[in-house]
Coordinates of C-alpha atoms and ligand atoms in Angstrom, one line a residue:
M9 CA -35.8 -83.4 -103.7
G10 CA -34.1 -86.4 -102.1
T11 CA -30.7 -85.1 -103.0
G12 CA -29.7 -84.4 -99.3
A13 CA -29.9 -80.5 -99.4
D14 CA -32.2 -79.0 -96.6
P15 CA -35.4 -77.5 -98.0
T16 CA -36.0 -73.8 -97.5
P17 CA -39.5 -72.6 -96.3
E18 CA -40.3 -71.4 -99.8
D19 CA -39.8 -74.9 -101.2
L20 CA -42.5 -76.3 -98.9
P21 CA -46.2 -76.1 -99.4
A22 CA -48.0 -73.7 -97.1
P23 CA -50.6 -75.1 -94.8
A24 CA -54.1 -75.1 -96.2
P25 CA -55.6 -71.5 -96.0
S26 CA -57.6 -71.0 -92.8
S27 CA -57.8 -68.2 -90.3
V28 CA -56.8 -70.6 -87.6
S29 CA -53.1 -70.2 -87.0
P30 CA -51.0 -70.5 -83.7
R31 CA -51.2 -66.7 -83.6
A32 CA -55.0 -66.6 -83.9
V33 CA -55.5 -68.9 -81.0
R34 CA -53.0 -67.5 -78.6
S35 CA -54.6 -65.7 -75.6
Y36 CA -53.6 -62.2 -74.5
R37 CA -54.2 -63.2 -70.9
S38 CA -50.5 -63.3 -70.1
E39 CA -50.2 -59.5 -70.9
L40 CA -52.5 -58.6 -68.1
T41 CA -51.5 -57.5 -64.6
Q42 CA -53.3 -58.4 -61.4
G43 CA -53.8 -55.2 -59.3
E44 CA -53.2 -54.8 -55.6
D45 CA -55.5 -55.6 -52.7
V46 CA -54.3 -52.6 -50.6
I47 CA -54.1 -49.0 -51.8
D48 CA -50.8 -47.1 -51.6
P49 CA -51.9 -43.5 -52.0
A50 CA -48.5 -42.7 -53.5
T51 CA -49.0 -45.0 -56.5
W52 CA -52.8 -44.8 -56.7
A53 CA -54.4 -44.7 -60.2
G54 CA -51.1 -44.6 -62.0
S55 CA -49.5 -42.3 -59.5
V56 CA -51.7 -39.3 -60.1
P57 CA -50.4 -36.5 -58.0
R58 CA -52.8 -34.5 -55.9
A59 CA -54.4 -31.6 -57.8
S60 CA -56.4 -28.9 -56.3
G61 CA -59.5 -27.4 -57.7
I62 CA -60.7 -23.8 -57.4
A63 CA -63.4 -22.0 -55.5
P64 CA -66.9 -22.8 -57.0
R65 CA -67.9 -20.6 -59.9
V66 CA -71.2 -20.2 -61.7
R67 CA -71.4 -19.0 -65.3
V68 CA -73.3 -15.8 -65.9
G69 CA -74.1 -15.2 -69.5
R70 CA -71.8 -16.6 -72.2
S71 CA -68.5 -16.5 -70.5
R72 CA -68.4 -14.6 -67.3
W73 CA -67.9 -16.5 -64.1
F74 CA -69.1 -15.6 -60.7
N75 CA -67.0 -16.8 -57.7
L76 CA -69.5 -18.2 -55.2
L77 CA -67.3 -17.2 -52.3
W78 CA -68.7 -13.7 -52.8
L79 CA -71.9 -15.0 -51.5
L80 CA -70.4 -15.0 -48.0
P81 CA -70.0 -11.2 -47.7
I82 CA -73.0 -10.5 -49.8
G83 CA -75.2 -12.9 -47.8
F84 CA -73.9 -11.4 -44.6
L85 CA -74.8 -7.9 -45.8
L86 CA -78.2 -9.0 -47.0
L87 CA -78.8 -10.7 -43.6
I88 CA -78.0 -7.4 -41.8
V89 CA -80.3 -5.5 -44.1
A90 CA -83.0 -8.0 -43.6
I91 CA -82.7 -7.9 -39.8
A92 CA -82.9 -4.1 -39.9
V93 CA -86.0 -4.2 -42.1
A94 CA -87.6 -6.9 -40.0
K95 CA -87.0 -4.9 -36.8
G96 CA -88.5 -1.8 -38.5
L97 CA -91.5 -3.8 -39.5
R98 CA -92.2 -5.0 -36.1
G99 CA -92.8 -1.5 -34.9
D100 CA -95.5 -1.1 -37.4
P101 CA -99.0 -1.6 -36.0
S102 CA -100.4 -3.4 -39.0
V103 CA -97.5 -5.8 -38.9
Q104 CA -98.1 -6.4 -35.2
Q105 CA -101.7 -7.2 -36.1
F106 CA -100.6 -9.5 -38.8
I107 CA -98.3 -11.4 -36.4
A108 CA -101.1 -11.5 -33.8
R109 CA -103.4 -13.0 -36.4
Y110 CA -100.8 -15.4 -37.8
P111 CA -98.5 -16.2 -34.8
G112 CA -96.1 -18.4 -37.0
T113 CA -97.7 -21.7 -36.5
T114 CA -101.0 -23.3 -37.5
G115 CA -100.8 -25.7 -34.6
S116 CA -101.6 -29.4 -35.0
P117 CA -105.0 -30.3 -36.4
N118 CA -104.6 -33.7 -34.8
P119 CA -102.6 -33.5 -31.6
E120 CA -103.3 -37.0 -30.4
A121 CA -101.5 -38.4 -33.4
T122 CA -98.7 -35.9 -33.8
T123 CA -97.5 -35.0 -30.3
G124 CA -94.1 -36.2 -29.1
F125 CA -91.4 -38.2 -30.8
P126 CA -91.8 -42.0 -30.8
A127 CA -88.8 -44.3 -30.5
W128 CA -89.0 -45.3 -34.2
A129 CA -88.8 -41.7 -35.3
R130 CA -85.8 -41.1 -33.0
W131 CA -83.9 -44.2 -34.3
Q132 CA -84.7 -43.3 -37.9
H133 CA -83.5 -39.7 -37.3
F134 CA -80.1 -41.2 -36.1
F135 CA -79.8 -43.6 -39.0
N136 CA -80.7 -40.9 -41.5
L137 CA -78.0 -38.6 -40.1
F138 CA -75.4 -41.4 -39.9
F139 CA -76.0 -42.6 -43.5
L140 CA -76.0 -39.1 -44.9
I141 CA -72.4 -38.5 -43.8
F142 CA -71.1 -41.3 -46.1
I143 CA -73.5 -40.4 -48.9
I144 CA -72.5 -36.7 -48.9
R145 CA -68.8 -37.4 -48.6
S146 CA -68.8 -40.0 -51.4
G147 CA -71.1 -37.7 -53.4
L148 CA -68.6 -34.9 -53.2
Q149 CA -65.9 -37.3 -54.2
I150 CA -67.9 -38.3 -57.3
L151 CA -68.4 -34.6 -58.1
T152 CA -64.7 -33.9 -58.0
D153 CA -64.0 -36.7 -60.6
H154 CA -65.6 -34.4 -63.2
P155 CA -65.7 -31.1 -61.3
R156 CA -68.1 -29.4 -63.8
L157 CA -71.9 -29.4 -64.2
Y158 CA -73.9 -28.9 -67.4
W159 CA -77.6 -28.6 -68.5
T160 CA -77.2 -30.5 -71.8
R161 CA -75.8 -33.9 -72.5
H162 CA -73.0 -32.4 -74.6
S163 CA -70.6 -31.5 -71.8
T164 CA -68.9 -28.9 -74.0
P165 CA -66.0 -27.1 -72.4
G166 CA -67.0 -23.5 -71.6
R167 CA -70.7 -24.5 -71.6
D168 CA -70.6 -25.8 -68.0
W169 CA -72.8 -23.7 -65.7
F170 CA -70.8 -24.6 -62.5
R171 CA -67.2 -25.6 -62.0
I172 CA -64.7 -26.1 -59.2
Q173 CA -61.9 -26.5 -61.7
K174 CA -60.0 -24.2 -64.0
R175 CA -61.1 -23.8 -67.6
V176 CA -60.4 -26.8 -69.9
P177 CA -56.9 -26.3 -71.4
A178 CA -56.4 -26.2 -75.1
D179 CA -54.6 -29.6 -75.2
P180 CA -56.5 -31.6 -77.8
L181 CA -56.0 -34.8 -75.9
W182 CA -56.8 -33.5 -72.4
T183 CA -58.5 -36.3 -70.6
A184 CA -61.3 -36.3 -68.0
K185 CA -58.9 -38.1 -65.7
Q186 CA -56.4 -35.2 -65.9
D187 CA -59.4 -32.9 -65.2
S188 CA -60.2 -34.6 -61.9
I189 CA -59.3 -32.9 -58.6
S190 CA -58.4 -33.9 -55.0
L191 CA -60.4 -33.3 -51.8
P192 CA -59.0 -33.5 -48.3
S193 CA -59.0 -37.1 -47.3
Q194 CA -61.5 -36.6 -44.4
V195 CA -63.9 -34.7 -46.7
G196 CA -64.1 -36.9 -49.7
L197 CA -64.7 -40.6 -49.3
P198 CA -62.2 -42.3 -49.9
G199 CA -60.5 -39.0 -50.2
L200 CA -58.0 -39.9 -53.0
R201 CA -58.0 -38.2 -56.4
H202 CA -59.9 -40.2 -59.0
S203 CA -61.2 -42.8 -56.5
I204 CA -64.7 -42.8 -58.1
G205 CA -65.0 -46.6 -58.2
L206 CA -64.8 -46.8 -54.4
A207 CA -66.7 -43.6 -53.9
R208 CA -69.6 -45.1 -55.9
W209 CA -69.7 -48.2 -53.8
W210 CA -70.0 -46.0 -50.7
H211 CA -72.5 -43.8 -52.3
L212 CA -74.8 -46.4 -53.9
G213 CA -74.3 -49.0 -51.1
I214 CA -75.2 -46.7 -48.2
D215 CA -78.0 -45.2 -50.4
A216 CA -79.6 -48.6 -50.3
F217 CA -79.8 -48.4 -46.5
W218 CA -80.8 -44.8 -46.5
L219 CA -83.7 -45.6 -48.9
L220 CA -84.7 -48.5 -46.8
N221 CA -84.8 -46.2 -43.8
G222 CA -86.8 -43.7 -45.8
V223 CA -89.3 -46.3 -47.0
I224 CA -89.9 -47.5 -43.4
F225 CA -90.2 -43.9 -42.3
F226 CA -92.9 -43.2 -45.0
V227 CA -94.8 -46.3 -44.1
L228 CA -94.8 -45.5 -40.3
L229 CA -95.5 -41.9 -41.0
F230 CA -98.8 -42.7 -42.8
A231 CA -99.7 -45.7 -40.6
T232 CA -99.5 -43.7 -37.4
G233 CA -101.1 -40.5 -38.8
R234 CA -97.9 -38.6 -38.0
W235 CA -97.7 -37.4 -41.6
E236 CA -99.6 -34.4 -40.5
R237 CA -96.5 -33.2 -38.8
F238 CA -94.8 -32.8 -42.2
V239 CA -97.6 -32.0 -44.6
P240 CA -99.2 -28.6 -44.6
T241 CA -103.0 -29.1 -44.6
T242 CA -104.1 -25.4 -44.7
W243 CA -103.1 -22.4 -46.8
E244 CA -102.6 -20.6 -43.5
V245 CA -99.0 -22.0 -43.4
F246 CA -97.9 -19.3 -45.9
P247 CA -98.9 -16.2 -43.9
N248 CA -97.7 -18.0 -40.8
A249 CA -94.4 -18.7 -42.5
L250 CA -94.0 -15.1 -43.4
S251 CA -94.9 -14.1 -39.9
G252 CA -92.3 -16.6 -38.6
L253 CA -89.7 -15.2 -40.9
I254 CA -90.3 -11.6 -39.7
Q255 CA -90.1 -12.8 -36.1
Y256 CA -86.9 -14.7 -36.6
L257 CA -85.2 -11.9 -38.6
S258 CA -86.2 -9.3 -36.0
L259 CA -84.3 -11.4 -33.5
N260 CA -87.4 -11.7 -31.4
W261 CA -88.1 -15.3 -31.9
P262 CA -91.4 -17.0 -31.6
T263 CA -91.8 -19.5 -28.8
D264 CA -92.6 -22.8 -30.5
D265 CA -93.9 -26.0 -29.3
A266 CA -92.2 -28.5 -31.6
W267 CA -93.3 -31.2 -29.2
V268 CA -96.8 -30.8 -30.5
A269 CA -96.4 -29.2 -33.9
Y270 CA -93.7 -27.6 -36.0
N271 CA -94.0 -23.9 -36.8
S272 CA -94.9 -23.1 -40.4
L273 CA -91.4 -22.3 -41.5
Q274 CA -90.2 -25.7 -40.1
L275 CA -93.2 -27.4 -41.7
I276 CA -92.4 -26.1 -45.1
A277 CA -88.7 -26.9 -44.8
Y278 CA -89.4 -30.4 -43.5
F279 CA -92.0 -31.0 -46.2
I280 CA -89.6 -30.0 -49.0
T281 CA -86.9 -32.2 -47.5
V282 CA -88.9 -35.3 -46.9
F283 CA -91.4 -35.2 -49.8
I284 CA -89.5 -33.4 -52.5
A285 CA -85.7 -33.4 -52.0
A286 CA -85.3 -37.0 -50.8
P287 CA -87.4 -38.5 -53.7
L288 CA -85.7 -36.2 -56.1
A289 CA -82.3 -37.5 -55.0
L290 CA -83.4 -41.0 -56.0
I291 CA -85.0 -40.0 -59.3
T292 CA -82.1 -37.8 -60.4
G293 CA -79.7 -40.5 -59.3
L294 CA -81.3 -43.1 -61.5
G295 CA -81.5 -40.5 -64.2
M296 CA -77.8 -40.7 -64.6
S297 CA -77.9 -44.5 -65.4
P298 CA -76.8 -45.2 -69.0
A299 CA -79.1 -48.2 -69.2
L300 CA -82.2 -46.4 -68.0
S301 CA -81.4 -43.2 -69.9
T302 CA -80.9 -45.2 -73.1
R303 CA -83.9 -47.4 -72.7
F304 CA -86.4 -44.8 -71.6
K305 CA -85.5 -42.2 -74.2
R306 CA -88.7 -40.3 -73.8
I307 CA -88.0 -39.4 -70.2
S308 CA -84.3 -38.8 -70.8
R309 CA -85.1 -36.4 -73.6
F310 CA -86.4 -33.9 -70.9
V311 CA -84.2 -35.0 -68.0
S312 CA -80.9 -35.7 -69.8
I313 CA -78.1 -37.3 -67.9
Q314 CA -76.5 -33.9 -67.3
T315 CA -79.8 -32.3 -66.2
A316 CA -80.1 -35.2 -63.7
R317 CA -76.6 -34.7 -62.5
S318 CA -77.1 -31.0 -62.1
L319 CA -80.4 -31.5 -60.2
H320 CA -78.8 -34.2 -58.1
F321 CA -76.2 -31.6 -57.1
L322 CA -78.8 -29.0 -56.3
V323 CA -80.5 -31.6 -54.0
L324 CA -77.2 -31.9 -52.2
V325 CA -77.1 -28.1 -51.8
W326 CA -80.6 -28.1 -50.3
F327 CA -79.6 -30.8 -47.9
L328 CA -76.4 -29.0 -46.8
V329 CA -78.3 -25.7 -46.3
F330 CA -81.0 -27.6 -44.4
I331 CA -78.5 -29.3 -42.2
V332 CA -76.7 -26.0 -41.3
I333 CA -79.9 -24.2 -40.5
H334 CA -81.5 -27.1 -38.7
V335 CA -78.4 -27.6 -36.5
F336 CA -78.2 -23.8 -35.8
F337 CA -81.7 -23.7 -34.5
V338 CA -81.4 -26.9 -32.5
F339 CA -78.6 -25.3 -30.7
T340 CA -80.1 -21.8 -30.3
T341 CA -83.7 -22.5 -29.5
G342 CA -83.4 -24.5 -26.2
L343 CA -80.7 -27.1 -26.7
L344 CA -81.6 -29.4 -23.9
T345 CA -85.3 -29.5 -24.7
N346 CA -84.6 -30.0 -28.4
L347 CA -82.1 -32.8 -27.8
N348 CA -84.6 -34.5 -25.4
H349 CA -87.3 -34.4 -28.1
I350 CA -85.3 -36.3 -30.7
H351 CA -83.1 -38.4 -28.5
S352 CA -84.9 -39.4 -25.4
G353 CA -88.5 -38.7 -26.4
R354 CA -89.1 -36.5 -23.4
D355 CA -90.4 -32.9 -23.3
D356 CA -88.2 -31.6 -20.5
Q357 CA -84.9 -29.9 -19.7
S358 CA -83.1 -32.9 -18.3
W359 CA -79.6 -33.9 -19.5
I360 CA -80.7 -37.3 -20.8
G361 CA -81.1 -36.1 -24.3
L362 CA -77.7 -34.4 -24.4
G363 CA -76.2 -37.7 -23.0
I364 CA -77.7 -39.8 -25.8
F365 CA -76.8 -37.2 -28.3
A366 CA -73.2 -37.2 -27.2
A367 CA -73.1 -41.0 -27.4
S368 CA -74.5 -40.9 -30.9
M369 CA -72.0 -38.3 -31.9
V370 CA -69.2 -40.7 -30.8
V371 CA -70.6 -43.3 -33.2
V372 CA -70.8 -40.7 -35.9
I373 CA -67.3 -39.4 -35.4
V374 CA -65.8 -42.9 -35.3
G375 CA -67.6 -43.8 -38.5
W376 CA -66.5 -40.6 -40.1
V377 CA -62.9 -40.9 -39.1
A378 CA -62.6 -44.6 -39.9
A379 CA -64.2 -44.6 -43.3
T380 CA -61.2 -43.3 -45.3
P381 CA -58.4 -45.4 -43.7
F382 CA -60.7 -48.5 -43.8
T383 CA -61.3 -48.0 -47.5
I384 CA -57.6 -47.6 -48.2
R385 CA -56.7 -50.7 -46.2
H386 CA -59.6 -52.9 -47.4
P387 CA -60.7 -51.7 -50.8
R388 CA -61.6 -55.2 -51.9
V389 CA -64.0 -55.4 -48.9
V390 CA -65.7 -52.2 -50.0
Q391 CA -65.8 -53.4 -53.6
R392 CA -67.3 -56.8 -52.7
A393 CA -69.8 -55.4 -50.2
G394 CA -70.9 -52.7 -52.8
Q395 CA -71.2 -55.4 -55.4
A396 CA -73.3 -57.5 -53.1
I397 CA -75.7 -54.6 -52.3
V398 CA -75.9 -52.8 -55.6
G399 CA -74.9 -55.6 -58.0
P400 CA -78.4 -57.2 -58.2
L401 CA -80.0 -53.9 -59.3
Q402 CA -77.2 -53.3 -61.8
H403 CA -77.8 -56.8 -63.2
L404 CA -81.5 -56.1 -63.5
F405 CA -81.0 -53.0 -65.6
E406 CA -78.5 -54.8 -67.8
H407 CA -81.4 -56.7 -69.3
L408 CA -82.7 -53.5 -71.0
D409 CA -81.9 -54.0 -74.6
P410 CA -81.9 -50.5 -76.0
K411 CA -84.0 -49.6 -79.1
P412 CA -82.1 -48.7 -82.3
G413 CA -82.5 -45.1 -83.6
Q414 CA -81.5 -43.3 -80.5
Y415 CA -80.4 -39.9 -81.8
S416 CA -80.1 -38.1 -85.1
E417 CA -77.2 -36.3 -86.9
K418 CA -78.2 -32.9 -85.3
D419 CA -77.8 -34.4 -81.8
I420 CA -74.1 -35.1 -82.4
S421 CA -71.9 -33.4 -79.8
P422 CA -69.5 -30.7 -81.0
Y423 CA -67.0 -32.0 -78.5
L424 CA -66.5 -35.4 -77.0
W425 CA -64.2 -35.6 -74.1
H426 CA -61.2 -38.0 -74.2
N427 CA -60.4 -40.3 -71.5
G428 CA -58.1 -43.1 -70.4
Q429 CA -54.5 -44.0 -71.0
Y430 CA -53.3 -43.5 -74.6
P431 CA -51.3 -46.3 -76.2
D432 CA -47.7 -45.2 -76.7
S433 CA -45.8 -48.3 -77.6
D434 CA -43.6 -48.6 -80.7
E435 CA -45.8 -51.5 -81.8
Y436 CA -48.8 -49.2 -81.8
Q437 CA -46.9 -46.3 -83.4
A438 CA -45.8 -48.7 -86.2
L439 CA -49.4 -49.8 -86.8
F440 CA -50.6 -46.2 -86.8
D441 CA -47.9 -45.1 -89.2
G442 CA -48.8 -47.9 -91.6
H443 CA -52.5 -46.8 -91.5
F444 CA -53.2 -50.1 -89.7
A445 CA -52.4 -52.2 -92.8
D446 CA -50.7 -54.7 -90.5
Y447 CA -53.4 -54.5 -87.9
R448 CA -55.1 -57.8 -87.0
L449 CA -58.1 -58.3 -84.7
R450 CA -57.8 -61.7 -83.0
I451 CA -61.1 -63.3 -81.9
N452 CA -60.7 -66.6 -80.1
G453 CA -61.4 -68.5 -76.9
L454 CA -64.5 -70.7 -76.6
V455 CA -65.6 -70.3 -80.3
D456 CA -65.8 -72.9 -83.1
N457 CA -64.2 -70.5 -85.6
P458 CA -61.3 -68.4 -84.2
V459 CA -60.3 -65.7 -86.6
D460 CA -57.6 -63.2 -87.2
L461 CA -59.2 -60.3 -89.2
D462 CA -57.6 -57.3 -90.9
L463 CA -59.4 -54.0 -91.3
A464 CA -60.3 -54.8 -94.9
H465 CA -62.1 -57.9 -93.7
L466 CA -63.8 -56.0 -90.9
R467 CA -65.0 -53.4 -93.4
A468 CA -66.3 -56.1 -95.7
L469 CA -68.7 -57.4 -93.0
P470 CA -72.2 -56.0 -92.9
H471 CA -72.1 -52.3 -92.0
H472 CA -73.8 -51.1 -88.8
E473 CA -74.2 -47.5 -87.7
Q474 CA -75.7 -45.8 -84.6
I475 CA -75.9 -42.4 -83.1
T476 CA -75.7 -42.9 -79.4
Q477 CA -74.7 -41.3 -76.1
H478 CA -71.6 -42.1 -74.2
F479 CA -71.6 -41.7 -70.4
C480 CA -68.4 -41.7 -68.5
I481 CA -68.4 -42.9 -64.9
Q482 CA -66.8 -39.6 -64.0
G483 CA -69.9 -37.7 -65.1
W484 CA -69.5 -36.2 -68.6
S485 CA -71.5 -37.4 -71.6
G486 CA -71.7 -36.8 -75.3
I487 CA -73.3 -38.1 -78.5
A488 CA -71.4 -39.4 -81.5
K489 CA -72.1 -41.4 -84.7
W490 CA -70.4 -44.8 -84.7
G491 CA -69.9 -46.9 -87.8
G492 CA -68.6 -50.4 -87.9
V493 CA -69.7 -54.0 -87.3
S494 CA -72.5 -55.1 -85.0
M495 CA -71.3 -57.6 -82.4
Q496 CA -74.1 -59.9 -83.6
S497 CA -72.2 -60.2 -87.0
I498 CA -69.0 -61.2 -85.1
V499 CA -70.9 -63.7 -83.1
E500 CA -72.3 -65.3 -86.2
L501 CA -68.9 -65.4 -87.7
V502 CA -67.0 -67.0 -84.8
K503 CA -69.8 -69.2 -83.4
P504 CA -69.3 -69.1 -79.6
Q505 CA -69.6 -72.5 -77.8
P506 CA -72.4 -73.0 -75.3
E507 CA -69.9 -72.6 -72.4
A508 CA -69.0 -69.1 -73.5
K509 CA -70.7 -66.7 -71.1
W510 CA -68.4 -63.6 -71.0
V511 CA -66.6 -61.7 -73.8
V512 CA -63.3 -60.1 -73.0
F513 CA -62.0 -57.1 -75.1
Y514 CA -58.2 -56.6 -75.0
S515 CA -56.6 -53.2 -75.9
L516 CA -53.4 -52.4 -77.7
G517 CA -52.9 -49.9 -74.9
D518 CA -51.9 -50.4 -71.3
G519 CA -53.8 -49.2 -68.3
P520 CA -52.2 -46.6 -66.0
D521 CA -50.5 -49.2 -63.8
K522 CA -49.0 -51.2 -66.7
G523 CA -50.5 -54.3 -68.1
V524 CA -53.0 -54.4 -71.0
Y525 CA -56.4 -52.6 -70.6
Y526 CA -59.3 -55.0 -70.9
D527 CA -62.9 -55.4 -70.0
A528 CA -65.4 -58.3 -69.8
H529 CA -69.0 -58.1 -71.0
P530 CA -71.8 -60.6 -70.6
I531 CA -72.4 -62.6 -73.8
E532 CA -76.2 -61.6 -73.8
H533 CA -75.1 -58.1 -74.6
M534 CA -73.5 -59.2 -77.8
S535 CA -77.0 -59.5 -79.3
H536 CA -78.2 -56.2 -78.0
H537 CA -79.2 -53.7 -80.7
L538 CA -76.5 -51.2 -79.8
T539 CA -73.4 -53.3 -79.2
M540 CA -70.9 -52.9 -81.9
L541 CA -67.2 -52.6 -82.9
A542 CA -66.7 -49.1 -84.3
Y543 CA -64.0 -48.2 -86.9
D544 CA -65.7 -44.9 -87.9
M545 CA -66.7 -42.0 -85.8
N546 CA -68.9 -39.2 -87.1
G547 CA -68.3 -40.3 -90.7
E548 CA -64.5 -40.5 -90.5
P549 CA -62.1 -43.3 -89.6
L550 CA -61.9 -43.5 -85.8
P551 CA -59.2 -41.0 -84.6
Y552 CA -56.2 -42.0 -82.4
G553 CA -57.7 -40.4 -79.2
H554 CA -61.0 -42.2 -79.5
G555 CA -59.6 -45.6 -80.2
A556 CA -58.1 -46.1 -83.7
P557 CA -58.5 -48.5 -85.4
L558 CA -61.3 -50.2 -83.4
R559 CA -63.3 -49.7 -80.3
L560 CA -66.3 -51.2 -78.5
R561 CA -69.7 -49.6 -78.1
N562 CA -72.1 -51.2 -75.6
E563 CA -74.6 -48.5 -74.8
I564 CA -76.2 -49.7 -71.7
E565 CA -72.8 -49.6 -69.9
L566 CA -70.7 -46.7 -68.6
G567 CA -67.7 -45.3 -70.6
F568 CA -64.8 -47.2 -69.1
K569 CA -66.3 -50.5 -70.4
Q570 CA -66.0 -49.2 -74.0
V571 CA -62.5 -50.6 -74.7
K572 CA -60.6 -48.5 -77.2
W573 CA -57.7 -49.6 -79.5
I574 CA -59.0 -53.2 -79.5
K575 CA -56.6 -55.9 -80.5
G576 CA -58.3 -59.0 -79.4
I577 CA -61.7 -60.5 -78.3
E578 CA -61.8 -63.7 -76.2
F579 CA -64.9 -65.7 -75.4
V580 CA -64.6 -67.2 -71.9
A581 CA -66.6 -69.1 -69.4
H582 CA -66.0 -66.6 -66.7
F583 CA -63.8 -63.5 -66.2
S584 CA -62.5 -64.8 -62.9
E585 CA -59.7 -66.6 -64.9
I586 CA -58.7 -63.3 -66.5
G587 CA -56.2 -60.7 -65.1
G588 CA -56.9 -60.0 -61.5
G589 CA -60.3 -61.8 -61.9
Y590 CA -62.6 -58.9 -61.2
G591 CA -63.9 -58.4 -64.8
G592 CA -61.7 -55.6 -66.2
Y593 CA -58.7 -53.4 -65.8
N594 CA -60.5 -50.8 -63.7
Q595 CA -62.1 -53.5 -61.6
D596 CA -58.7 -55.1 -60.9
H597 CA -56.8 -51.9 -60.3
E598 CA -59.3 -49.3 -59.2
F599 CA -62.1 -51.4 -57.6
F600 CA -64.8 -50.6 -60.1
G601 CA -67.8 -52.9 -60.6
Y602 CA -68.1 -55.2 -63.6
R603 CA -71.8 -54.4 -64.3
Q604 CA -72.2 -50.7 -64.9
S605 CA -75.7 -50.1 -66.0
I606 CA -76.0 -47.5 -63.2
Ligands
MTE25 N1 -57.9 -49.1 -73.9 C1 -58.5 -48.2 -73.2 N2 -59.9 -48.1 -73.5 C2 -60.6 -47.2 -72.7 C3 -60.0 -46.4 -71.7 C4 -58.6 -46.6 -71.5 O1 -58.0 -46.0 -70.5 N3 -57.9 -47.6 -72.2 N4 -60.7 -45.5 -71.0 C5 -62.2 -45.7 -71.0 C6 -62.9 -44.6 -70.5 S1 -62.8 -44.3 -68.8 C7 -63.8 -43.9 -71.2 S2 -64.9 -42.7 -70.5 C8 -63.8 -44.0 -72.7 C9 -63.6 -42.7 -73.3 O2 -63.7 -42.7 -74.7 P1 -63.4 -41.5 -75.6 O3 -62.1 -41.0 -75.2 O4 -63.5 -41.9 -77.0 O5 -64.5 -40.5 -75.3 O6 -62.9 -44.9 -73.1 C10 -62.7 -46.1 -72.3 N5 -61.9 -47.0 -73.0
MO26 MO1 -64.6 -43.1 -68.2

């Protein structure tokens, strides 16, 4: 000392021990990338190449698969047989008596109220048709993001009942993203592989309008007494429907008067569509929400997320079959009259109905053709519009703090899908090889007590365990037991400041377009019962594929918000300052929404 020689670091006293070091307070923000505002299909979603699926297959028994394309020749044959049988039946005197007694329609019990097609019904018919195009296209897009359907929440490979994709390969790290398939760009909406974020905005956003149209329809239907057009009011509809079926199949069609009343077959088909299929579409749609499914456990026990998804698909099948048959008969049972009924409100053979129909088809075709290119050119508009329409409902459901004690050990899934982009940096490999001895979790931002915690420290905090269901936005689900630290304990440790409103979780891994994967969660969720940092899964230390050494669980949100391989947590005033500013990696790069309770 004082002799002129420079001191070495070892000679100097260390700063007083504290978790606050320059490293602990440094933000990870600079490691984020922004994301583009226009889609280049060539580099979309980390440059995923197009991948085709296979013809739809349904599982029969344990492991035999039936190719549904066989239904085309089989259905054709059955139709021919049915026609032959029906023609034979019509020669039978007792059948002729039956048809004379039940002509195929019960008529209208209340013709003053039900005759004709008022303007509101005609407009609503057009809006319904127009909205359904976008709903069906985006729905198909959503299906192809996980092209398999199940009846249980486990989503176990080989236990799917329906698939349009090959069997799941043996690769232990096969991801759901790899499993997604492409659709032609004018069939799917937006027609790119793994474009579920945008497809969901179309699906849920247009749904809102479709539902509004439907509610108005129901109100007017009952207010005007026209409900009798759609609701069978006598048991006679069943023999009449049978009679109608025989008449249609024998190719000697009944002459109807749809202007006054539908025939019994139509009545039943319309009743199912309006009063069963449409409400079921809404209910099963909501049944797929992680927030609702987690909060209303008693209902979701019977209608699990996968049952809801499968039923939702069957509703689509009903709608498609209905549309095909409906259009077939519109064209084959007096086109001009039919088009006049629903387009001009006239009961005649003039060309006016056809003219209005043609004009409406121009609108439909322009909408259809423009939707994909518009979405590719203006994805942020679709994202923002979707957020504006659906966001308030997503916000509402985000308030549902789930109850603890969701599932028990016996519910744990035998297989939990993997997803996302695995970390492959040398830095991560070195941490992994060292069993994460050098791992540090950095928690900082708007907190009184920023910290830099190692795993020993994390494991010394109060232990929290939960058995909960994961639900990926792509459609698969599964149950696992998570062990670790409740986010409430972390909050108590770091003491967020009042300005902190959002909590950003940063990953050791990049997203598919480079730049660190991250996601922002509202601070209120940090005190929910089931929000935690997990370092154990099913009683073992978290494995590589599921996020070693630490991942997030926030059970009212979809899977992509459950950041894996966490390295840092930052408390911020708003996520608009972070990355691209949309609230997470998928929000910046793939146009997802930041609230994902549905
Ligand atoms: N860091 C990081 N975390 C991530 C992802 C990712 O790509 N990177 N993918 C997310 C998605 S889309 C899902 S569904 C879940 C999957 O978790 P699992 O593989 O443990 O089932 O992780 C989420 N967390
Ligand atoms: Mo996901």
